[in-house]
XYZ file of C-alpha atoms in Angstrom:
469
model
C -54.499 -47.758 -25.960
C -53.312 -44.413 -27.094
C -49.989 -42.932 -25.990
C -49.654 -39.200 -25.626
C -46.320 -37.684 -26.549
C -45.014 -34.420 -25.089
C -42.492 -32.301 -27.021
C -39.283 -31.611 -25.151
C -38.060 -28.009 -24.848
C -35.057 -28.820 -27.006
C -37.318 -29.872 -29.858
C -39.445 -26.677 -29.634
C -36.384 -24.437 -29.530
C -34.334 -26.043 -32.245
C -31.575 -23.732 -33.508
C -32.543 -22.274 -36.843
C -29.542 -20.027 -37.504
C -25.893 -19.609 -36.745
C -25.172 -18.572 -33.157
C -23.433 -15.266 -32.469
C -20.685 -17.068 -30.587
C -19.897 -19.114 -33.669
C -20.323 -16.174 -36.022
C -17.682 -14.106 -34.143
C -15.095 -16.682 -35.108
C -15.562 -15.735 -38.758
C -16.063 -11.990 -38.346
C -13.454 -9.223 -38.266
C -14.046 -7.147 -35.146
C -13.976 -3.359 -35.217
C -11.025 -2.350 -33.101
C -9.236 0.791 -31.972
C -5.589 1.598 -32.369
C -3.483 0.845 -29.257
C -4.249 3.503 -26.629
C -1.912 5.087 -24.052
C -2.822 6.964 -20.872
C 0.550 8.671 -20.582
C -0.030 11.100 -23.464
C -0.527 14.690 -22.259
C -1.268 17.964 -24.036
C 2.445 18.960 -23.935
C 1.679 22.678 -24.067
C 5.222 23.645 -23.116
C 6.664 21.912 -26.171
C 4.004 23.537 -28.364
C 4.532 27.086 -27.078
C 8.344 27.132 -27.194
C 9.852 28.482 -30.437
C 12.335 25.826 -31.565
C 15.743 27.002 -32.772
C 17.842 24.949 -35.206
C 21.198 24.076 -33.563
C 23.282 22.827 -36.455
C 26.500 22.359 -34.489
C 24.891 20.582 -31.544
C 25.743 23.491 -29.190
C 23.962 26.814 -28.654
C 25.892 29.746 -27.160
C 24.069 32.574 -25.362
C 26.079 35.791 -25.702
C 25.298 38.535 -23.183
C 26.678 41.860 -22.095
C 29.371 41.702 -19.434
C 27.758 41.553 -15.996
C 29.449 42.379 -12.701
C 26.505 41.435 -10.511
C 26.773 37.878 -9.234
C 23.360 36.301 -8.986
C 22.105 34.776 -5.785
C 21.193 31.127 -5.616
C 19.650 28.616 -3.259
C 21.674 27.002 -0.493
C 20.934 23.330 0.228
C 20.732 21.544 3.560
C 21.097 18.078 5.038
C 18.698 16.963 7.759
C 19.490 14.281 10.340
C 16.522 13.915 12.645
C 15.885 17.395 14.003
C 19.446 18.563 13.306
C 20.003 20.605 10.140
C 23.317 21.578 8.574
C 24.209 23.435 5.407
C 25.637 21.461 2.494
C 29.048 23.131 2.219
C 29.494 23.204 -1.615
C 26.166 25.046 -1.974
C 27.559 28.021 -0.026
C 28.862 29.071 -3.458
C 25.286 30.229 -4.104
C 25.954 33.167 -1.768
C 27.208 35.927 -4.129
C 30.462 36.638 -2.289
C 31.449 32.941 -2.494
C 30.468 32.365 -6.128
C 33.326 30.512 -7.846
C 35.319 29.961 -4.636
C 37.250 26.713 -5.100
C 38.605 25.792 -1.642
C 36.270 23.034 -0.417
C 38.067 22.724 2.931
C 37.373 26.377 3.779
C 33.741 25.965 2.775
C 33.428 22.888 5.012
C 34.836 24.810 7.966
C 32.572 27.751 7.217
C 29.554 25.442 7.110
C 30.468 23.989 10.509
C 30.307 27.449 12.107
C 26.592 27.932 11.462
C 24.294 27.319 14.421
C 20.690 26.154 14.191
C 17.734 28.185 15.462
C 14.068 27.283 15.253
C 11.363 29.917 15.003
C 7.575 30.060 15.247
C 4.977 31.970 13.284
C 5.140 35.664 14.176
C 8.668 35.587 15.660
C 10.907 38.565 14.816
C 14.210 37.214 13.500
C 15.894 40.584 12.876
C 14.730 44.105 13.631
C 15.138 47.134 11.393
C 17.837 49.575 12.508
C 19.852 46.994 14.449
C 23.484 46.348 13.420
C 23.981 43.402 11.077
C 25.878 40.953 13.250
C 24.933 37.638 11.643
C 24.317 35.987 8.297
C 21.140 33.878 8.123
C 20.350 30.889 5.918
C 16.698 29.840 5.815
C 16.649 26.064 6.053
C 12.878 25.673 6.252
C 9.846 27.933 6.414
C 8.836 31.368 5.146
C 9.757 34.833 6.437
C 8.545 38.302 5.450
C 10.828 41.276 4.896
C 8.905 44.209 6.360
C 9.846 47.849 5.822
C 8.316 51.239 6.525
C 6.711 53.004 3.582
C 6.988 56.678 2.707
C 4.216 57.589 5.131
C 5.266 55.274 7.937
C 2.925 52.409 7.052
C 4.555 48.976 7.268
C 4.556 46.893 4.107
C 5.899 43.521 3.025
C 8.955 44.081 0.817
C 9.390 40.433 -0.058
C 9.016 36.835 1.062
C 11.996 34.525 1.610
C 11.867 30.758 1.936
C 13.910 27.542 1.899
C 17.497 28.138 0.740
C 17.378 31.962 0.774
C 19.921 33.975 2.756
C 20.225 37.456 4.204
C 22.802 39.545 6.028
C 25.645 39.099 3.510
C 24.880 42.620 2.239
C 26.863 43.893 5.255
C 30.038 43.378 3.193
C 28.998 46.312 1.027
C 28.579 48.767 3.883
C 30.502 50.091 6.856
C 28.610 49.944 10.166
C 25.847 48.111 8.301
C 22.414 47.913 9.877
C 19.251 46.063 8.937
C 17.089 48.135 6.604
C 14.048 45.980 7.233
C 12.476 43.744 9.840
C 12.299 40.000 9.218
C 9.246 38.292 10.720
C 8.343 34.618 10.457
C 5.318 33.908 8.268
C 5.411 30.219 9.257
C 7.334 28.094 11.727
C 10.739 26.968 10.507
C 14.485 26.844 10.975
C 17.391 29.182 10.208
C 21.138 28.678 10.416
C 23.051 31.694 11.755
C 26.719 32.630 11.319
C 28.049 35.445 13.546
C 30.261 37.927 11.698
C 33.188 37.412 14.161
C 33.235 33.696 13.303
C 33.334 34.570 9.596
C 36.053 37.183 10.132
C 38.250 34.676 11.974
C 38.149 32.403 8.953
C 38.903 35.319 6.590
C 41.972 36.222 8.660
C 43.267 32.644 8.369
C 42.549 32.036 4.673
C 44.328 34.080 1.993
C 42.140 32.512 -0.703
C 38.945 33.612 1.060
C 40.313 37.113 1.605
C 41.233 37.434 -2.085
C 37.754 36.190 -3.041
C 36.112 38.924 -0.971
C 38.402 41.656 -2.316
C 37.613 40.656 -5.901
C 33.897 40.654 -5.127
C 34.104 44.142 -3.616
C 36.149 45.405 -6.586
C 33.577 44.139 -9.079
C 30.780 45.752 -7.112
C 32.454 49.160 -7.516
C 32.416 48.947 -11.313
C 29.977 51.200 -13.175
C 26.906 49.101 -13.896
C 23.203 49.453 -14.598
C 20.415 48.155 -12.365
C 20.733 44.715 -13.947
C 24.419 44.489 -13.014
C 25.602 44.870 -16.635
C 28.699 46.944 -17.442
C 27.450 50.494 -17.991
C 27.356 52.210 -21.388
C 28.427 55.854 -20.997
C 25.969 58.289 -22.590
C 25.222 62.008 -22.558
C 21.728 63.449 -22.765
C 20.055 66.823 -22.258
C 23.220 68.817 -22.913
C 23.601 72.010 -24.907
C 26.392 73.481 -26.982
C 29.628 71.711 -27.820
C 29.999 69.540 -24.770
C 32.561 66.771 -25.076
C 30.747 63.466 -25.472
C 31.794 60.373 -23.537
C 33.394 57.482 -25.379
C 32.081 54.018 -24.715
C 31.824 50.433 -25.937
C 29.611 47.472 -25.146
C 31.568 44.777 -23.359
C 30.600 41.112 -23.606
C 30.958 38.120 -21.326
C 34.248 36.369 -22.052
C 32.891 32.934 -21.147
C 29.249 32.848 -22.277
C 27.117 29.876 -21.393
C 26.780 27.096 -23.949
C 23.910 24.604 -24.126
C 24.628 21.186 -25.613
C 21.718 19.213 -27.001
C 20.555 16.523 -24.614
C 19.206 13.161 -25.761
C 16.457 10.719 -24.828
C 16.811 7.241 -26.335
C 15.444 3.740 -26.225
C 15.763 0.504 -28.221
C 12.450 -0.755 -29.608
C 12.354 -4.544 -30.028
C 9.799 -6.463 -32.101
C 9.933 -10.221 -32.781
C 10.062 -10.992 -36.495
C 7.196 -13.485 -36.102
C 4.934 -10.662 -34.891
C 6.023 -8.409 -37.727
C 5.473 -11.184 -40.311
C 2.232 -12.844 -39.189
C 0.272 -10.267 -37.188
C 0.645 -7.152 -39.318
C -2.941 -6.914 -40.605
C -5.160 -5.004 -40.335
C -2.745 -2.887 -38.251
C 0.992 -2.578 -38.758
C 2.522 -3.795 -35.496
C 5.861 -2.038 -35.928
C 4.156 1.226 -36.831
C 2.061 1.245 -33.663
C 4.905 0.071 -31.456
C 6.950 2.943 -32.837
C 4.126 5.477 -32.442
C 3.670 4.743 -28.737
C 7.419 4.665 -28.130
C 7.774 8.123 -29.703
C 4.933 9.442 -27.535
C 6.787 8.214 -24.438
C 10.018 9.876 -25.623
C 8.225 13.181 -26.264
C 6.711 13.036 -22.780
C 10.165 12.466 -21.289
C 11.558 15.310 -23.400
C 9.054 17.756 -21.912
C 9.759 16.456 -18.403
C 13.439 17.194 -18.976
C 12.657 20.695 -20.277
C 11.045 21.403 -16.912
C 13.132 19.407 -14.426
C 16.611 18.731 -15.850
C 19.162 20.186 -13.424
C 21.377 21.473 -16.245
C 18.900 23.206 -18.569
C 15.427 22.622 -17.061
C 13.319 25.743 -16.554
C 12.728 25.219 -12.824
C 16.470 25.053 -12.153
C 17.518 27.835 -14.534
C 15.252 30.626 -13.338
C 17.342 33.462 -11.902
C 17.103 33.953 -8.142
C 15.806 37.498 -8.620
C 12.999 36.096 -10.785
C 11.777 33.703 -8.087
C 9.042 34.836 -5.732
C 7.054 33.228 -2.948
C 3.295 33.155 -2.499
C 2.072 35.730 -0.028
C 0.117 33.089 1.817
C -0.036 29.515 0.625
C -2.366 28.969 -2.357
C -1.795 30.982 -5.563
C -3.768 34.224 -5.474
C -4.506 36.912 -8.074
C -1.986 39.116 -6.223
C 0.732 36.465 -6.667
C 0.142 36.126 -10.410
C 0.026 39.922 -10.789
C 3.440 40.181 -9.136
C 4.806 37.415 -11.347
C 3.515 39.268 -14.419
C 5.048 42.560 -13.294
C 8.565 41.110 -13.334
C 8.866 40.910 -17.135
C 7.535 42.397 -20.320
C 5.612 40.385 -22.860
C 4.793 37.320 -20.774
C 3.575 34.728 -23.266
C 2.099 32.147 -20.914
C 1.857 30.728 -17.416
C 2.538 27.016 -16.979
C 1.095 25.267 -13.936
C 0.190 21.806 -12.703
C -3.563 21.195 -13.158
C -3.920 21.088 -9.365
C -2.322 24.534 -9.119
C -4.787 25.847 -11.712
C -7.627 24.413 -9.636
C -6.199 26.032 -6.490
C -6.010 29.396 -8.282
C -9.611 28.944 -9.376
C -10.664 28.368 -5.763
C -8.897 31.556 -4.674
C -10.615 33.514 -7.437
C -13.979 32.033 -6.473
C -13.468 32.991 -2.821
C -12.876 36.599 -3.916
C -15.785 36.666 -6.332
C -13.445 36.920 -9.338
C -13.604 35.182 -12.700
C -10.217 34.658 -14.275
C -11.344 34.611 -17.903
C -10.203 32.582 -20.878
C -8.420 32.922 -24.219
C -8.283 30.937 -27.439
C -4.946 29.197 -28.069
C -4.692 27.206 -31.294
C -8.425 26.534 -31.230
C -8.487 25.529 -27.538
C -10.477 27.501 -24.967
C -8.064 27.879 -22.017
C -8.140 29.736 -18.677
C -6.215 33.025 -18.561
C -5.230 35.779 -16.171
C -4.853 39.358 -17.451
C -5.115 37.942 -20.958
C -2.162 35.561 -20.447
C -3.107 31.875 -20.863
C -2.609 29.517 -17.929
C -1.486 26.289 -19.599
C -1.560 22.905 -17.837
C 1.792 21.170 -17.383
C 1.706 17.987 -15.342
C 5.506 17.727 -15.537
C 5.866 20.458 -12.881
C 6.300 18.418 -9.692
C 4.200 18.596 -6.545
C 6.500 18.225 -3.528
C 5.137 15.966 -0.793
C 1.705 16.273 -2.365
C 1.324 19.863 -1.121
C 3.448 22.472 -2.914
C 4.363 23.139 -6.517
C 5.526 26.018 -8.753
C 4.007 28.208 -11.454
C 6.204 29.269 -14.380
C 5.786 32.479 -16.368
C 7.887 33.226 -19.425
C 8.531 35.307 -22.480
C 9.556 33.312 -25.555
C 11.518 33.729 -28.775
C 14.975 34.852 -29.903
C 13.698 38.176 -31.268
C 12.047 38.857 -27.913
C 15.047 37.864 -25.747
C 12.978 35.082 -24.262
C 13.110 31.327 -23.723
C 13.720 29.054 -26.708
C 13.719 25.337 -27.323
C 16.763 23.847 -29.024
C 16.840 20.981 -31.502
C 18.496 19.877 -34.724
C 16.488 18.846 -37.745
C 17.843 17.025 -40.772
C 19.636 14.346 -38.737
C 20.230 10.931 -40.364
C 17.217 8.586 -40.538
C 14.943 11.370 -39.283
C 11.388 10.207 -38.540
C 10.070 13.444 -36.999
C 11.794 16.829 -36.548
C 14.720 16.229 -34.205
C 13.903 12.516 -33.801
C 15.317 9.592 -35.733
C 14.716 5.844 -35.932
C 17.655 3.626 -36.899
C 17.482 -0.055 -37.771
C 19.949 -1.962 -35.562
C 19.559 -5.424 -37.047
C 18.040 -8.796 -36.155
C 19.649 -10.910 -33.463
C 19.990 -14.702 -33.247
C 16.598 -14.898 -31.512
C 14.900 -13.286 -34.510
C 14.220 -10.038 -32.621
C 14.272 -6.852 -34.716
C 15.774 -3.779 -32.976
C 15.340 -0.072 -33.715
C 17.226 2.764 -31.963
C 14.844 5.675 -31.338
C 16.495 9.001 -30.346
C 15.372 12.588 -29.834
C 17.702 15.560 -29.276
C 16.664 18.722 -27.458
C 17.459 21.410 -24.870
C 16.213 24.850 -23.795
C 17.922 28.204 -23.262
C 16.999 31.334 -21.297
C 18.414 34.264 -23.276
C 18.151 36.904 -20.520
C 17.284 36.306 -16.840
C 13.987 38.200 -16.781
C 12.543 36.028 -19.572
C 11.668 33.345 -17.018
C 10.010 33.676 -13.613
C 8.798 31.168 -11.039
C 6.211 31.445 -8.270
C 7.390 28.946 -5.655
C 5.873 27.056 -2.720
C 2.389 27.150 -4.222
C 0.039 25.154 -1.998
C -2.456 23.006 -3.898
C -4.148 21.160 -1.042
C -7.519 22.336 0.181
C -7.475 24.161 3.474
C -9.478 22.636 6.313
C -11.367 25.235 8.347
């Protein structure tokens, strides 16, 4: 009796070579260096000329200026009620440097709130100036009559702007323009009689106003700088004026700021897991990238030296509508000579592209350090994600001239510091603690300075959201 045998699948498929799963245990995988999503192009840091600040402080000397720049007033909102933050009233030129907080608090309490809707006329040209207005929220247009009687928009005012204080400079002052609401919003109004009552009671406030009026009578050019007497176009032996160039007695000084962190690596990691990649080297590389990103964020947003907070009030403009248009960027360009670059959030660049597309325009491109970048009027529009987007809707676009020789914006740093690892950045060994953790102090020092006000301009309240028709 014969017995048939049938081969089992395992016998037919006997393993003849090493499996890939087993082989991987003996192979060295091909791997990348540690990656990091937070690294950006950092165009602002690349475009700024960096000035060596050997003493840690950079002083900006300017000609003496009598004109007191305007600023932005701040507000506090409680439900629907809005009130002015009293210390910020010093941003109104006549109150710049006024030290009596109690008077400012009383002055702030005398403002009354008024809401307005799109199209409302807030003040009318030719009427007497009887109130000072602070714009708490919304946009308004200053509208004046042109040479041939055609109305035109003279300017756009928005959150924190103020108008009506020019009445101090005139007798029987009247509004030289109409103010019409471009959006709905809120203003705070102070009647002149209420202000005058406080002036009559406060000697300090009265002296402040008299000093302001005296300074405004000094000979000055259109920038508010002390005038330089000259003679031109004369004939014969006319007596020439004598003059000198006066300087600010207390020029602004910029101290270098710092960003720091302590990098910690366990000695076991440094000893046993250092091949094929040096663990400390890559830990340090990514830490430095994070510090450089924070440095650029500070250059934009720091309240002391950041570009958004140091742009002069006269160099800030509002969009004519909402999204950034070619007209808006043209106006921003017209405010300074030699604009080197625009800096905008990528969403703002996209919004500008949509506006150009809707008008059938192409905004061109330029080559910057081998990169093909969008441009307007030959000026590159560089992405800067550090410019914030407020409430997901509005942002700003920065335009600037750069360099000391060009009276522009400069970056500040100090090279040659102890234990320097990169220019202006050092890494210092701090020791090993009782838990065998190695520590390194990583520091970078930096700041930025605006040499003259017109070197830096900002287009504000730029809408980046898509409009829904």
